[in-house]
């Protein structure tokens, strides 16, 4: 296709294809399985954005449907939990508290996820220089994370990369860790082509790919007296933490 420079995927990563802010459990480019909607399999690079989007639509991907965990209830039923991630807060005697209660209520509370909805979507530019040095320009709240993980993806020492953030057009936490994977994906073609590469998400792509503030589900049992004094509270609080360990 005229104006299309190439396609880049996991086989083109010169360094480590694994990234992640807590532990490396995310792939820059998916290899065998995609674990969420919008996970990057590869990138198409072209001279203009319309050409790149047209070429990307020409790529055909065949998926095999696998059992999916979508909701918190699905995760509870499947026993799908991040190990060693839970916390227990306990004070007082729960059994005595319920025994002293005049009334006991039980129920479930659901809190939906919240889109950060920053005005400017995620975007980045990777500019190669001499001696394997790179300038990274990112719309991010955490430029250091971009330096660290792009360096890891390219197999370069961190001092070879400088990341700059002039302004971010709103972040609200949504541009802390979830902007890194886009920059790592854009860095791979820049590495091979030795040319600047820009990647900017559309709003719908951004909302599909970057996740939200975590949804929660709470199963509670509360005991209280006739005058409204709470004597005991037992809560199991579940968070939909997504397909990878994150903040």
mmCIF file of C-alpha atoms in Angstrom:
data_model
loop_
_atom_site.group_PDB
_atom_site.id
_atom_site.type_symbol
_atom_site.label_atom_id
_atom_site.label_comp_id
_atom_site.label_asym_id
_atom_site.label_seq_id
_atom_site.Cartn_x
_atom_site.Cartn_y
_atom_site.Cartn_z
ATOM 1 C CA UNK A 1 0.000 0.000 0.000
ATOM 2 C CA UNK A 2 1.677 3.308 -1.059
ATOM 3 C CA UNK A 3 2.811 5.415 1.874
ATOM 4 C CA UNK A 4 2.790 2.496 4.327
ATOM 5 C CA UNK A 5 6.212 1.940 5.856
ATOM 6 C CA UNK A 6 5.657 -1.364 7.626
ATOM 7 C CA UNK A 7 4.109 -3.559 10.284
ATOM 8 C CA UNK A 8 5.804 -4.191 13.630
ATOM 9 C CA UNK A 9 4.977 -6.770 16.282
ATOM 10 C CA UNK A 10 6.476 -8.904 19.035
ATOM 11 C CA UNK A 11 9.155 -10.399 16.784
ATOM 12 C CA UNK A 12 10.512 -6.900 16.168
ATOM 13 C CA UNK A 13 11.046 -5.983 19.825
ATOM 14 C CA UNK A 14 14.810 -5.634 20.332
ATOM 15 C CA UNK A 15 14.625 -5.850 24.116
ATOM 16 C CA UNK A 16 12.009 -7.154 26.543
ATOM 17 C CA UNK A 17 8.421 -7.566 25.335
ATOM 18 C CA UNK A 18 7.175 -7.630 28.951
ATOM 19 C CA UNK A 19 6.282 -4.478 30.883
ATOM 20 C CA UNK A 20 4.218 -3.533 33.939
ATOM 21 C CA UNK A 21 4.229 -0.953 36.753
ATOM 22 C CA UNK A 22 4.151 -3.501 39.598
ATOM 23 C CA UNK A 23 5.341 -6.695 37.953
ATOM 24 C CA UNK A 24 6.079 -7.456 34.319
ATOM 25 C CA UNK A 25 2.842 -9.227 33.390
ATOM 26 C CA UNK A 26 1.860 -7.209 30.298
ATOM 27 C CA UNK A 27 3.123 -7.715 26.776
ATOM 28 C CA UNK A 28 3.996 -4.738 24.593
ATOM 29 C CA UNK A 29 2.706 -6.775 21.649
ATOM 30 C CA UNK A 30 0.489 -9.793 22.314
ATOM 31 C CA UNK A 31 2.042 -13.076 21.213
ATOM 32 C CA UNK A 32 -0.267 -16.036 21.932
ATOM 33 C CA UNK A 33 -3.293 -14.568 23.706
ATOM 34 C CA UNK A 34 -4.979 -11.209 24.080
ATOM 35 C CA UNK A 35 -6.231 -10.744 27.629
ATOM 36 C CA UNK A 36 -8.412 -7.665 27.183
ATOM 37 C CA UNK A 37 -10.237 -5.628 24.576
ATOM 38 C CA UNK A 38 -7.844 -3.281 22.792
ATOM 39 C CA UNK A 39 -4.617 -5.102 23.638
ATOM 40 C CA UNK A 40 -1.989 -4.288 21.019
ATOM 41 C CA UNK A 41 -0.987 -7.087 18.642
ATOM 42 C CA UNK A 42 1.063 -4.919 16.294
ATOM 43 C CA UNK A 43 1.352 -1.441 14.838
ATOM 44 C CA UNK A 44 1.156 -0.253 11.252
ATOM 45 C CA UNK A 45 3.412 2.698 10.438
ATOM 46 C CA UNK A 46 2.699 5.050 7.533
ATOM 47 C CA UNK A 47 3.588 8.507 6.306
ATOM 48 C CA UNK A 48 0.236 9.918 7.453
ATOM 49 C CA UNK A 49 -2.370 8.980 10.037
ATOM 50 C CA UNK A 50 -5.169 8.321 7.477
ATOM 51 C CA UNK A 51 -2.853 5.963 5.576
ATOM 52 C CA UNK A 52 -1.882 4.162 8.768
ATOM 53 C CA UNK A 53 -5.520 3.698 9.781
ATOM 54 C CA UNK A 54 -6.483 2.481 6.320
ATOM 55 C CA UNK A 55 -3.640 -0.041 6.344
ATOM 56 C CA UNK A 56 -4.483 -1.200 9.863
ATOM 57 C CA UNK A 57 -8.042 -1.977 8.774
ATOM 58 C CA UNK A 58 -6.609 -4.174 6.029
ATOM 59 C CA UNK A 59 -4.907 -6.404 8.599
ATOM 60 C CA UNK A 60 -6.974 -9.494 9.359
ATOM 61 C CA UNK A 61 -6.746 -11.139 12.765
ATOM 62 C CA UNK A 62 -8.354 -14.513 13.522
ATOM 63 C CA UNK A 63 -9.308 -15.038 17.154
ATOM 64 C CA UNK A 64 -10.250 -18.184 19.029
ATOM 65 C CA UNK A 65 -12.850 -17.492 21.694
ATOM 66 C CA UNK A 66 -11.621 -18.547 25.144
ATOM 67 C CA UNK A 67 -13.468 -18.527 28.488
ATOM 68 C CA UNK A 68 -13.577 -14.932 29.674
ATOM 69 C CA UNK A 69 -13.825 -13.282 33.085
ATOM 70 C CA UNK A 70 -15.662 -10.007 32.561
ATOM 71 C CA UNK A 71 -17.330 -8.984 35.814
ATOM 72 C CA UNK A 72 -16.419 -9.151 39.493
ATOM 73 C CA UNK A 73 -19.059 -11.853 39.915
ATOM 74 C CA UNK A 74 -17.369 -13.853 37.129
ATOM 75 C CA UNK A 75 -14.029 -13.522 38.899
ATOM 76 C CA UNK A 76 -15.449 -14.632 42.247
ATOM 77 C CA UNK A 77 -17.121 -17.668 40.649
ATOM 78 C CA UNK A 78 -13.906 -18.611 38.815
ATOM 79 C CA UNK A 79 -11.654 -17.952 41.805
ATOM 80 C CA UNK A 80 -9.732 -15.473 39.657
ATOM 81 C CA UNK A 81 -7.795 -13.396 42.191
ATOM 82 C CA UNK A 82 -4.362 -11.808 42.234
ATOM 83 C CA UNK A 83 -2.413 -13.818 44.787
ATOM 84 C CA UNK A 84 -1.048 -11.994 47.851
ATOM 85 C CA UNK A 85 -2.928 -8.865 46.801
ATOM 86 C CA UNK A 86 -5.745 -8.911 49.359
ATOM 87 C CA UNK A 87 -5.738 -7.033 52.643
ATOM 88 C CA UNK A 88 -7.469 -7.661 55.978
ATOM 89 C CA UNK A 89 -8.493 -4.865 58.315
ATOM 90 C CA UNK A 90 -9.778 -6.112 61.669
ATOM 91 C CA UNK A 91 -10.459 -4.493 65.013
ATOM 92 C CA UNK A 92 -12.558 -5.519 67.994
ATOM 93 C CA UNK A 93 -14.670 -8.665 68.437
ATOM 94 C CA UNK A 94 -16.992 -9.157 65.464
ATOM 95 C CA UNK A 95 -19.059 -11.946 67.063
ATOM 96 C CA UNK A 96 -19.684 -9.925 70.233
ATOM 97 C CA UNK A 97 -20.642 -6.918 68.130
ATOM 98 C CA UNK A 98 -23.314 -8.852 66.272
ATOM 99 C CA UNK A 99 -24.559 -10.406 69.532
ATOM 100 C CA UNK A 100 -25.034 -6.916 70.982
ATOM 101 C CA UNK A 101 -26.929 -5.660 67.911
ATOM 102 C CA UNK A 102 -30.685 -5.138 67.932
ATOM 103 C CA UNK A 103 -30.842 -5.219 64.147
ATOM 104 C CA UNK A 104 -28.720 -6.824 61.440
ATOM 105 C CA UNK A 105 -28.780 -5.920 57.771
ATOM 106 C CA UNK A 106 -27.026 -7.668 54.900
ATOM 107 C CA UNK A 107 -26.664 -6.564 51.327
ATOM 108 C CA UNK A 108 -24.530 -5.830 48.295
ATOM 109 C CA UNK A 109 -23.233 -2.479 47.010
ATOM 110 C CA UNK A 110 -21.850 -2.050 43.489
ATOM 111 C CA UNK A 111 -19.699 0.884 42.412
ATOM 112 C CA UNK A 112 -19.143 1.149 38.680
ATOM 113 C CA UNK A 113 -15.850 2.013 37.016
ATOM 114 C CA UNK A 114 -15.175 5.638 36.124
ATOM 115 C CA UNK A 115 -13.557 6.835 32.917
ATOM 116 C CA UNK A 116 -10.864 9.428 33.620
ATOM 117 C CA UNK A 117 -11.909 11.298 30.469
ATOM 118 C CA UNK A 118 -8.976 13.675 30.219
ATOM 119 C CA UNK A 119 -9.516 16.221 27.432
ATOM 120 C CA UNK A 120 -6.415 15.141 25.495
ATOM 121 C CA UNK A 121 -6.185 11.418 24.679
ATOM 122 C CA UNK A 122 -3.008 9.423 25.127
ATOM 123 C CA UNK A 123 -0.254 10.338 22.713
ATOM 124 C CA UNK A 124 3.493 10.126 22.285
ATOM 125 C CA UNK A 125 6.398 10.835 19.940
ATOM 126 C CA UNK A 126 9.647 8.881 19.738
ATOM 127 C CA UNK A 127 12.577 10.727 18.155
ATOM 128 C CA UNK A 128 15.773 8.734 17.452
ATOM 129 C CA UNK A 129 19.106 10.539 17.688
ATOM 130 C CA UNK A 130 22.726 9.475 17.327
ATOM 131 C CA UNK A 131 24.445 6.792 19.409
ATOM 132 C CA UNK A 132 21.179 4.968 20.162
ATOM 133 C CA UNK A 133 19.810 7.972 22.029
ATOM 134 C CA UNK A 134 16.116 8.855 21.982
ATOM 135 C CA UNK A 135 13.912 11.756 22.961
ATOM 136 C CA UNK A 136 10.487 10.696 24.181
ATOM 137 C CA UNK A 137 7.632 13.187 24.250
ATOM 138 C CA UNK A 138 4.594 11.923 26.124
ATOM 139 C CA UNK A 139 1.247 13.070 27.433
ATOM 140 C CA UNK A 140 1.839 11.450 30.803
ATOM 141 C CA UNK A 141 1.858 12.045 34.532
ATOM 142 C CA UNK A 142 4.853 9.734 34.922
ATOM 143 C CA UNK A 143 7.678 10.501 32.449
ATOM 144 C CA UNK A 144 10.130 8.397 34.455
ATOM 145 C CA UNK A 145 8.048 5.267 33.830
ATOM 146 C CA UNK A 146 8.241 5.952 30.101
ATOM 147 C CA UNK A 147 12.003 6.253 30.299
ATOM 148 C CA UNK A 148 12.288 3.001 32.254
ATOM 149 C CA UNK A 149 9.983 0.833 30.170
ATOM 150 C CA UNK A 150 10.816 2.158 26.714
ATOM 151 C CA UNK A 151 14.483 1.552 27.562
ATOM 152 C CA UNK A 152 13.602 -2.001 28.602
ATOM 153 C CA UNK A 153 11.609 -2.574 25.398
ATOM 154 C CA UNK A 154 14.467 -1.340 23.241
ATOM 155 C CA UNK A 155 17.135 -3.147 25.256
ATOM 156 C CA UNK A 156 18.960 0.101 26.017
ATOM 157 C CA UNK A 157 20.310 1.658 29.233
ATOM 158 C CA UNK A 158 17.988 4.278 30.654
ATOM 159 C CA UNK A 159 20.497 7.121 30.317
ATOM 160 C CA UNK A 160 20.117 6.832 26.545
ATOM 161 C CA UNK A 161 16.531 8.118 26.763
ATOM 162 C CA UNK A 162 15.153 11.484 27.803
ATOM 163 C CA UNK A 163 11.389 11.783 28.341
ATOM 164 C CA UNK A 164 9.693 15.170 28.222
ATOM 165 C CA UNK A 165 6.172 16.157 29.173
ATOM 166 C CA UNK A 166 5.234 19.739 28.424
ATOM 167 C CA UNK A 167 1.530 19.505 29.230
ATOM 168 C CA UNK A 168 -0.935 16.649 29.441
ATOM 169 C CA UNK A 169 -4.373 18.107 28.810
ATOM 170 C CA UNK A 170 -5.724 16.518 31.984
ATOM 171 C CA UNK A 171 -4.737 13.268 33.610
ATOM 172 C CA UNK A 172 -6.587 12.537 36.876
ATOM 173 C CA UNK A 173 -4.535 9.357 37.378
ATOM 174 C CA UNK A 174 -5.389 7.969 33.954
ATOM 175 C CA UNK A 175 -2.058 9.053 32.494
ATOM 176 C CA UNK A 176 0.185 7.649 35.197
ATOM 177 C CA UNK A 177 0.845 4.011 34.295
ATOM 178 C CA UNK A 178 -1.629 3.410 31.488
ATOM 179 C CA UNK A 179 0.178 5.601 28.970
ATOM 180 C CA UNK A 180 3.394 3.553 28.963
ATOM 181 C CA UNK A 181 2.376 0.689 26.685
ATOM 182 C CA UNK A 182 1.541 3.011 23.794
ATOM 183 C CA UNK A 183 4.960 4.630 24.001
ATOM 184 C CA UNK A 184 6.700 1.247 24.073
ATOM 185 C CA UNK A 185 4.766 0.155 20.978
ATOM 186 C CA UNK A 186 5.687 3.343 19.105
ATOM 187 C CA UNK A 187 9.352 3.039 20.087
ATOM 188 C CA UNK A 188 9.827 -0.280 18.266
ATOM 189 C CA UNK A 189 9.282 1.053 14.717
ATOM 190 C CA UNK A 190 11.274 4.180 15.598
ATOM 191 C CA UNK A 191 14.163 1.920 16.611
ATOM 192 C CA UNK A 192 14.140 -0.020 13.343
ATOM 193 C CA UNK A 193 13.329 2.845 10.977
ATOM 194 C CA UNK A 194 15.577 5.407 12.699
ATOM 195 C CA UNK A 195 12.802 7.898 12.108
ATOM 196 C CA UNK A 196 10.458 9.766 14.455
ATOM 197 C CA UNK A 197 7.210 7.930 15.122
ATOM 198 C CA UNK A 198 4.050 9.467 16.559
ATOM 199 C CA UNK A 199 1.113 7.576 18.082
ATOM 200 C CA UNK A 200 -2.105 9.347 19.106
ATOM 201 C CA UNK A 201 -5.214 7.472 20.201
ATOM 202 C CA UNK A 202 -8.708 8.470 19.161
ATOM 203 C CA UNK A 203 -11.171 8.899 22.004
ATOM 204 C CA UNK A 204 -12.904 5.559 21.406
ATOM 205 C CA UNK A 205 -9.558 3.746 21.208
ATOM 206 C CA UNK A 206 -8.399 5.451 24.384
ATOM 207 C CA UNK A 207 -11.479 4.414 26.328
ATOM 208 C CA UNK A 208 -11.277 0.814 25.089
ATOM 209 C CA UNK A 209 -7.559 0.335 25.662
ATOM 210 C CA UNK A 210 -6.630 2.148 28.864
ATOM 211 C CA UNK A 211 -9.212 1.035 31.393
ATOM 212 C CA UNK A 212 -10.983 3.020 34.117
ATOM 213 C CA UNK A 213 -10.868 3.629 37.806
ATOM 214 C CA UNK A 214 -11.595 0.231 39.289
ATOM 215 C CA UNK A 215 -15.195 -0.934 39.794
ATOM 216 C CA UNK A 216 -15.934 -2.368 43.258
ATOM 217 C CA UNK A 217 -18.404 -4.792 44.776
ATOM 218 C CA UNK A 218 -19.017 -4.956 48.523
ATOM 219 C CA UNK A 219 -20.891 -7.719 50.354
ATOM 220 C CA UNK A 220 -21.733 -6.376 53.797
ATOM 221 C CA UNK A 221 -23.311 -7.404 57.075
ATOM 222 C CA UNK A 222 -23.882 -4.652 59.646
ATOM 223 C CA UNK A 223 -25.253 -4.798 63.184
ATOM 224 C CA UNK A 224 -26.631 -1.778 65.051
ATOM 225 C CA UNK A 225 -28.679 -0.865 68.105
ATOM 226 C CA UNK A 226 -32.165 0.658 68.335
ATOM 227 C CA UNK A 227 -30.624 4.117 68.602
ATOM 228 C CA UNK A 228 -28.503 3.627 65.501
ATOM 229 C CA UNK A 229 -25.128 2.805 67.038
ATOM 230 C CA UNK A 230 -23.146 0.444 64.825
ATOM 231 C CA UNK A 231 -21.858 -2.494 66.859
ATOM 232 C CA UNK A 232 -20.365 -4.645 64.087
ATOM 233 C CA UNK A 233 -19.524 -4.424 60.406
ATOM 234 C CA UNK A 234 -18.313 -7.289 58.227
ATOM 235 C CA UNK A 235 -17.469 -6.383 54.617
ATOM 236 C CA UNK A 236 -15.968 -8.388 51.785
ATOM 237 C CA UNK A 237 -14.724 -5.776 49.294
ATOM 238 C CA UNK A 238 -13.835 -6.853 45.763
ATOM 239 C CA UNK A 239 -12.150 -4.743 43.099
ATOM 240 C CA UNK A 240 -12.201 -5.415 39.370
ATOM 241 C CA UNK A 241 -8.455 -4.967 38.950
ATOM 242 C CA UNK A 242 -8.392 -5.763 35.248
ATOM 243 C CA UNK A 243 -6.155 -8.058 33.215
ATOM 244 C CA UNK A 244 -2.839 -7.041 34.806
ATOM 245 C CA UNK A 245 -1.332 -5.802 38.056
ATOM 246 C CA UNK A 246 -1.586 -2.049 38.144
ATOM 247 C CA UNK A 247 -1.877 0.722 40.707
#
